[in-house]
Coordinates of C-alpha atoms in Angstrom, one line a residue:
M1 CA 78.4 125.6 70.9
I2 CA 82.0 125.9 72.3
S3 CA 82.3 122.1 72.7
T4 CA 81.2 121.6 69.1
A5 CA 83.8 124.1 67.9
V6 CA 86.5 122.4 69.9
K7 CA 85.6 119.0 68.6
K8 CA 85.7 120.3 65.0
S9 CA 89.1 121.9 65.5
F10 CA 90.6 118.7 67.0
N11 CA 89.1 116.6 64.2
K12 CA 91.0 118.8 61.7
L13 CA 94.3 118.2 63.3
K14 CA 95.7 115.7 60.7
F15 CA 99.2 115.0 59.8
Q16 CA 100.3 116.5 56.4
R17 CA 102.6 113.6 55.5
E18 CA 102.2 109.9 54.8
I19 CA 102.5 107.9 58.1
E20 CA 104.5 104.7 57.9
L21 CA 102.6 102.0 59.9
P22 CA 104.1 98.8 61.2
D23 CA 103.4 95.4 59.7
F24 CA 100.7 94.2 62.1
A25 CA 100.9 90.6 60.8
S26 CA 104.4 90.4 62.4
K27 CA 103.0 91.3 65.9
S28 CA 102.7 88.6 68.5
S29 CA 99.4 87.8 70.2
I30 CA 98.9 89.1 73.7
P31 CA 97.1 87.1 76.3
I32 CA 94.6 88.4 78.9
R33 CA 95.7 87.0 82.3
H34 CA 93.4 86.6 85.2
L35 CA 94.9 86.7 88.8
N36 CA 93.4 86.3 92.2
I37 CA 95.8 87.9 94.7
G38 CA 93.6 88.5 97.7
F39 CA 95.1 91.6 99.3
D40 CA 94.9 92.3 103.0
G41 CA 95.5 95.7 104.5
K42 CA 97.2 94.1 107.5
E43 CA 99.8 92.6 105.2
I44 CA 100.7 95.7 103.2
D45 CA 104.2 97.1 103.9
V46 CA 104.1 100.9 104.1
R47 CA 107.8 100.8 103.2
F48 CA 107.4 98.3 100.3
Y49 CA 109.4 100.3 97.7
M50 CA 113.1 100.3 98.5
D51 CA 112.4 100.4 102.3
N52 CA 111.1 104.0 101.9
Q53 CA 107.7 105.2 103.1
F54 CA 107.5 108.3 100.9
A55 CA 108.3 106.5 97.7
T56 CA 105.8 103.8 98.6
L57 CA 103.2 106.5 99.1
F58 CA 103.8 107.6 95.6
F59 CA 103.0 104.1 94.3
A60 CA 100.0 103.9 96.5
T61 CA 98.7 107.2 95.1
L62 CA 99.5 106.1 91.6
S63 CA 97.6 102.9 92.2
V64 CA 94.4 104.8 93.1
F65 CA 94.6 107.2 90.1
L66 CA 95.7 104.5 87.7
T67 CA 92.3 102.8 87.8
Y68 CA 90.7 106.0 86.3
G69 CA 93.4 106.2 83.7
E70 CA 92.8 102.5 82.8
D71 CA 89.1 103.2 82.6
L72 CA 89.8 106.0 80.1
V73 CA 92.0 103.8 78.1
I74 CA 89.3 101.1 78.0
E75 CA 86.5 103.5 77.0
T76 CA 88.7 105.1 74.3
A77 CA 90.0 101.8 72.9
R78 CA 86.5 100.4 72.7
H79 CA 85.2 103.4 70.8
H80 CA 88.1 103.4 68.3
R81 CA 88.2 99.7 67.8
E82 CA 85.1 99.9 65.7
F83 CA 87.0 102.0 63.1
I84 CA 90.0 99.6 62.7
K85 CA 89.8 97.4 59.7
D86 CA 93.0 95.4 60.2
P87 CA 92.0 92.2 62.0
I88 CA 95.3 91.7 63.8
L89 CA 95.4 95.2 65.2
K90 CA 91.7 94.9 66.2
Q91 CA 92.6 91.7 68.1
R92 CA 95.5 93.5 69.8
V93 CA 93.2 96.3 70.9
T94 CA 90.8 93.7 72.4
S95 CA 93.8 92.3 74.3
L96 CA 94.7 95.8 75.5
I97 CA 91.2 96.3 76.7
G98 CA 91.2 93.0 78.5
Q99 CA 94.5 93.5 80.2
E100 CA 93.6 97.0 81.3
A101 CA 90.3 95.8 82.7
I102 CA 92.1 93.2 84.9
H103 CA 94.6 95.9 85.9
S104 CA 91.7 98.1 87.0
K105 CA 90.0 95.3 88.9
L106 CA 93.1 94.2 90.8
H107 CA 94.3 97.7 91.6
N108 CA 90.8 98.5 93.0
E109 CA 91.2 95.4 95.2
Y110 CA 94.6 96.6 96.2
N111 CA 93.2 100.1 96.9
D112 CA 90.6 98.6 99.2
A113 CA 93.4 97.0 101.2
L114 CA 95.2 100.4 101.2
Q115 CA 92.1 102.0 102.7
D116 CA 92.1 99.3 105.4
A117 CA 95.7 100.4 106.1
E118 CA 94.6 104.0 106.7
Y119 CA 95.4 105.5 103.3
P120 CA 93.0 108.2 102.2
V121 CA 91.7 106.1 99.3
A122 CA 88.0 107.2 99.6
L123 CA 89.0 110.8 99.3
Y124 CA 91.3 110.2 96.3
R125 CA 88.7 108.0 94.6
F126 CA 86.3 110.9 95.0
L127 CA 88.8 113.3 93.5
G128 CA 89.9 111.0 90.7
S129 CA 86.4 109.9 89.8
N130 CA 85.1 113.5 89.5
F131 CA 88.2 114.8 87.7
F132 CA 88.1 112.2 85.0
K133 CA 84.3 112.3 84.7
Y134 CA 84.0 116.1 84.4
V135 CA 87.3 116.8 82.6
F136 CA 89.1 114.0 80.8
L137 CA 86.0 112.0 79.8
K138 CA 84.4 115.2 78.4
F139 CA 87.3 115.6 75.8
P140 CA 86.5 114.9 72.2
Q141 CA 87.4 111.4 71.0
P142 CA 90.5 112.5 69.0
L143 CA 92.0 114.1 72.1
K144 CA 91.1 111.2 74.3
L145 CA 92.8 108.9 71.8
S146 CA 96.0 111.0 71.9
M147 CA 95.9 111.1 75.7
M148 CA 95.5 107.3 75.8
A149 CA 98.6 107.0 73.7
G150 CA 100.4 109.5 76.0
I151 CA 99.4 107.6 79.1
E152 CA 100.6 104.3 77.6
H153 CA 103.9 105.9 76.9
F154 CA 104.4 106.9 80.5
T155 CA 103.5 103.4 81.7
A156 CA 105.8 101.9 79.2
V157 CA 108.7 104.0 80.4
L158 CA 107.8 103.1 84.0
A159 CA 107.6 99.4 83.1
E160 CA 111.0 99.4 81.3
Y161 CA 112.6 101.1 84.3
M162 CA 111.1 98.6 86.7
M163 CA 112.1 95.6 84.6
K164 CA 115.7 96.9 84.6
H165 CA 115.6 97.5 88.3
E166 CA 113.6 94.5 89.6
K167 CA 115.7 94.5 92.8
N168 CA 113.7 97.6 93.9
F169 CA 110.8 95.3 94.5
Y170 CA 112.7 93.0 96.8
Y171 CA 113.4 95.3 99.8
S172 CA 110.2 94.0 101.4
D173 CA 108.6 90.6 102.2
D174 CA 105.3 92.0 100.9
E175 CA 104.9 89.3 98.2
K176 CA 101.4 90.4 97.1
S177 CA 102.4 94.0 96.4
R178 CA 105.4 92.7 94.5
A179 CA 103.3 90.3 92.4
L180 CA 100.9 93.1 91.6
W181 CA 103.5 95.6 90.4
M182 CA 105.7 93.1 88.6
W183 CA 102.8 91.6 86.7
H184 CA 101.5 95.1 85.8
M185 CA 104.9 96.1 84.5
L186 CA 105.1 93.0 82.4
E187 CA 101.8 93.7 80.7
E188 CA 102.3 97.4 80.2
S189 CA 105.5 96.5 78.3
E190 CA 103.7 93.8 76.4
H191 CA 101.0 96.2 75.0
K192 CA 103.0 99.4 74.9
D193 CA 102.7 100.0 71.1
I194 CA 99.0 99.3 70.7
A195 CA 97.5 102.6 71.7
Y196 CA 100.2 104.4 69.6
D197 CA 99.6 102.3 66.5
V198 CA 95.8 103.0 66.8
Y199 CA 96.5 106.7 67.1
Q200 CA 98.8 106.8 64.1
L201 CA 96.4 104.8 62.0
L202 CA 93.2 106.7 62.8
N203 CA 94.6 110.3 63.3
G204 CA 98.4 110.8 63.1
S205 CA 98.4 114.5 63.9
Y206 CA 101.7 115.4 65.6
A207 CA 100.2 118.5 67.3
L208 CA 97.4 116.4 68.8
R209 CA 99.9 113.6 69.8
A210 CA 101.9 116.3 71.7
S211 CA 98.8 117.6 73.3
G212 CA 97.9 114.1 74.7
F213 CA 101.5 113.7 75.9
F214 CA 101.4 116.9 77.9
L215 CA 98.0 116.0 79.4
A216 CA 99.5 112.6 80.5
L217 CA 102.6 114.5 81.8
F218 CA 100.4 116.9 83.8
T219 CA 98.5 113.9 85.4
I220 CA 101.4 111.5 86.1
L221 CA 104.2 113.9 87.0
G222 CA 101.9 116.7 88.3
L223 CA 98.7 115.7 89.9
I224 CA 99.9 112.4 91.4
P225 CA 103.1 113.7 93.1
A226 CA 101.0 116.7 94.4
T227 CA 98.4 114.4 95.9
T228 CA 101.1 112.2 97.3
L229 CA 102.3 115.1 99.4
F230 CA 99.0 115.2 101.3
V231 CA 98.9 111.5 102.2
P232 CA 101.1 111.9 105.3
V233 CA 99.0 114.9 106.4
L234 CA 95.8 112.9 106.1
R235 CA 97.1 109.5 107.3
K236 CA 99.5 110.1 110.2
P237 CA 100.3 113.8 110.6
Q238 CA 102.1 113.3 113.9
E239 CA 104.9 111.5 111.9
M240 CA 105.7 114.8 110.2
L241 CA 107.0 116.2 113.4
T242 CA 110.0 113.9 113.4
L243 CA 113.3 114.3 111.7
K244 CA 113.1 110.7 110.6
F245 CA 110.1 111.5 108.4
W246 CA 111.8 114.3 106.6
K247 CA 115.0 112.3 106.0
D248 CA 112.8 109.5 104.6
A249 CA 110.8 112.0 102.4
R250 CA 114.0 113.5 101.0
R251 CA 115.3 110.1 100.1
G252 CA 111.9 109.1 98.6
V253 CA 111.8 112.2 96.3
G254 CA 115.2 111.1 95.1
L255 CA 114.0 107.5 94.5
I256 CA 111.2 108.8 92.3
F257 CA 112.6 112.0 90.7
G258 CA 116.4 111.8 91.2
P259 CA 118.3 112.5 88.0
K260 CA 120.7 109.5 88.5
D261 CA 118.6 106.6 89.5
G262 CA 115.0 108.0 90.1
V263 CA 112.1 106.3 88.4
F264 CA 111.1 109.3 86.4
G265 CA 114.2 111.6 86.9
S266 CA 116.6 109.2 85.3
T267 CA 114.2 108.4 82.4
I268 CA 113.3 112.0 81.4
G269 CA 115.1 111.6 78.1
Q270 CA 113.1 108.5 77.2
I271 CA 109.9 110.3 78.3
L272 CA 110.6 113.3 76.1
D273 CA 111.6 111.0 73.2
Y274 CA 107.9 110.7 72.6
L275 CA 108.0 114.3 71.1
R276 CA 110.3 113.1 68.3
P277 CA 108.2 113.3 65.1
D278 CA 109.2 109.8 64.0
F279 CA 109.0 108.2 67.4
H280 CA 107.6 104.7 67.9
P281 CA 107.3 102.8 71.2
N282 CA 109.3 99.9 69.8
D283 CA 112.3 102.1 69.3
H284 CA 113.0 101.1 72.9
D285 CA 113.4 97.4 72.6
T286 CA 112.3 95.5 75.7
T287 CA 112.0 92.0 74.1
E288 CA 114.8 90.6 76.2
Y289 CA 113.3 91.9 79.5
L290 CA 109.9 90.7 78.5
E291 CA 111.1 87.1 78.0
Y292 CA 113.0 87.2 81.2
Y293 CA 110.1 88.5 83.2
K294 CA 107.7 86.0 81.7
K295 CA 109.9 83.2 82.9
K296 CA 110.4 84.8 86.3
L297 CA 106.8 85.5 86.9
L298 CA 104.8 82.8 85.1
T299 CA 106.7 79.6 85.4
E300 CA 106.3 77.2 88.3
G301 CA 107.5 79.0 91.5
G302 CA 107.3 82.4 89.8
A303 CA 106.2 85.5 91.6
I304 CA 102.7 85.5 90.3
A305 CA 102.3 81.7 90.0
P306 CA 100.4 81.3 93.3
Y307 CA 97.8 83.9 92.2
F308 CA 97.5 82.8 88.5
V309 CA 94.0 81.7 87.5
K310 CA 93.9 81.5 83.7
E311 CA 94.8 83.3 80.5
F312 CA 92.9 83.8 77.3
T313 CA 94.0 85.1 73.9
P314 CA 91.3 86.8 71.9
P315 CA 90.9 85.2 68.4
V316 CA 91.7 87.1 65.2
R317 CA 88.4 87.7 63.4
M318 CA 88.9 88.1 59.7
S319 CA 85.4 89.3 58.9

């Protein structure tokens, strides 16, 4: 009874003005790339990100919970693809689904290696699986669509930051972790506008868009940092008795949330830009970085070249 009322209320949240949609015909095709990286827990550097254990723990925790966010994106995109009539946007949604499916697969393989390196992956998988199953996946489809767009905004901001600060991935000799994250950032930037375009086309409510944003905010900047704090307790609590640990933790918090150079602290303006009524992901142009990254990663000798298997671009189906 209550769930039916909630679904009806969300379905009524429509924009009261005409929404200007982009020209989908001008959009470039997006390939689905298959990689075989072959992670090994013994090779994972616990100080991979900028030679800092605490910041690296944040990315490890993010990797575990990302898989559930990606699964939500896949499920939601598949559901709403059936309502899209534009063949090019429909093809781009198929590319989004394909890329996110490969992300989920490889991050799960990476997470298996993290578990071998004594990270509490099994516990966090249990928490993530149940939270998404009994909370987020129970949301009505319009709210899931808005949350999908919100999640993709956060990953787009993260991707842009990382592409602008690629040196942050080169403090370590852990080439496989570097390949995973650089490839992931490339593809998040490639498909950053798809979920938003689908949302605007099929719903367009500003109030609902803002709701999805705050749910993504709660997850990425609330739940994930909170669970990161418990990793040292569960993994190697004896390290917390040392001054070195707390110095490292202080620096790590700054690397992620610092207002000057932190991953999310320095990009808070761009994050909040999503709340601008006329916002569009392509207002933040990353074309130059995308072209640079494709050459750096995909050409012979590139960071992911040793792990590249194949790529496939879904066809545009006119019927």
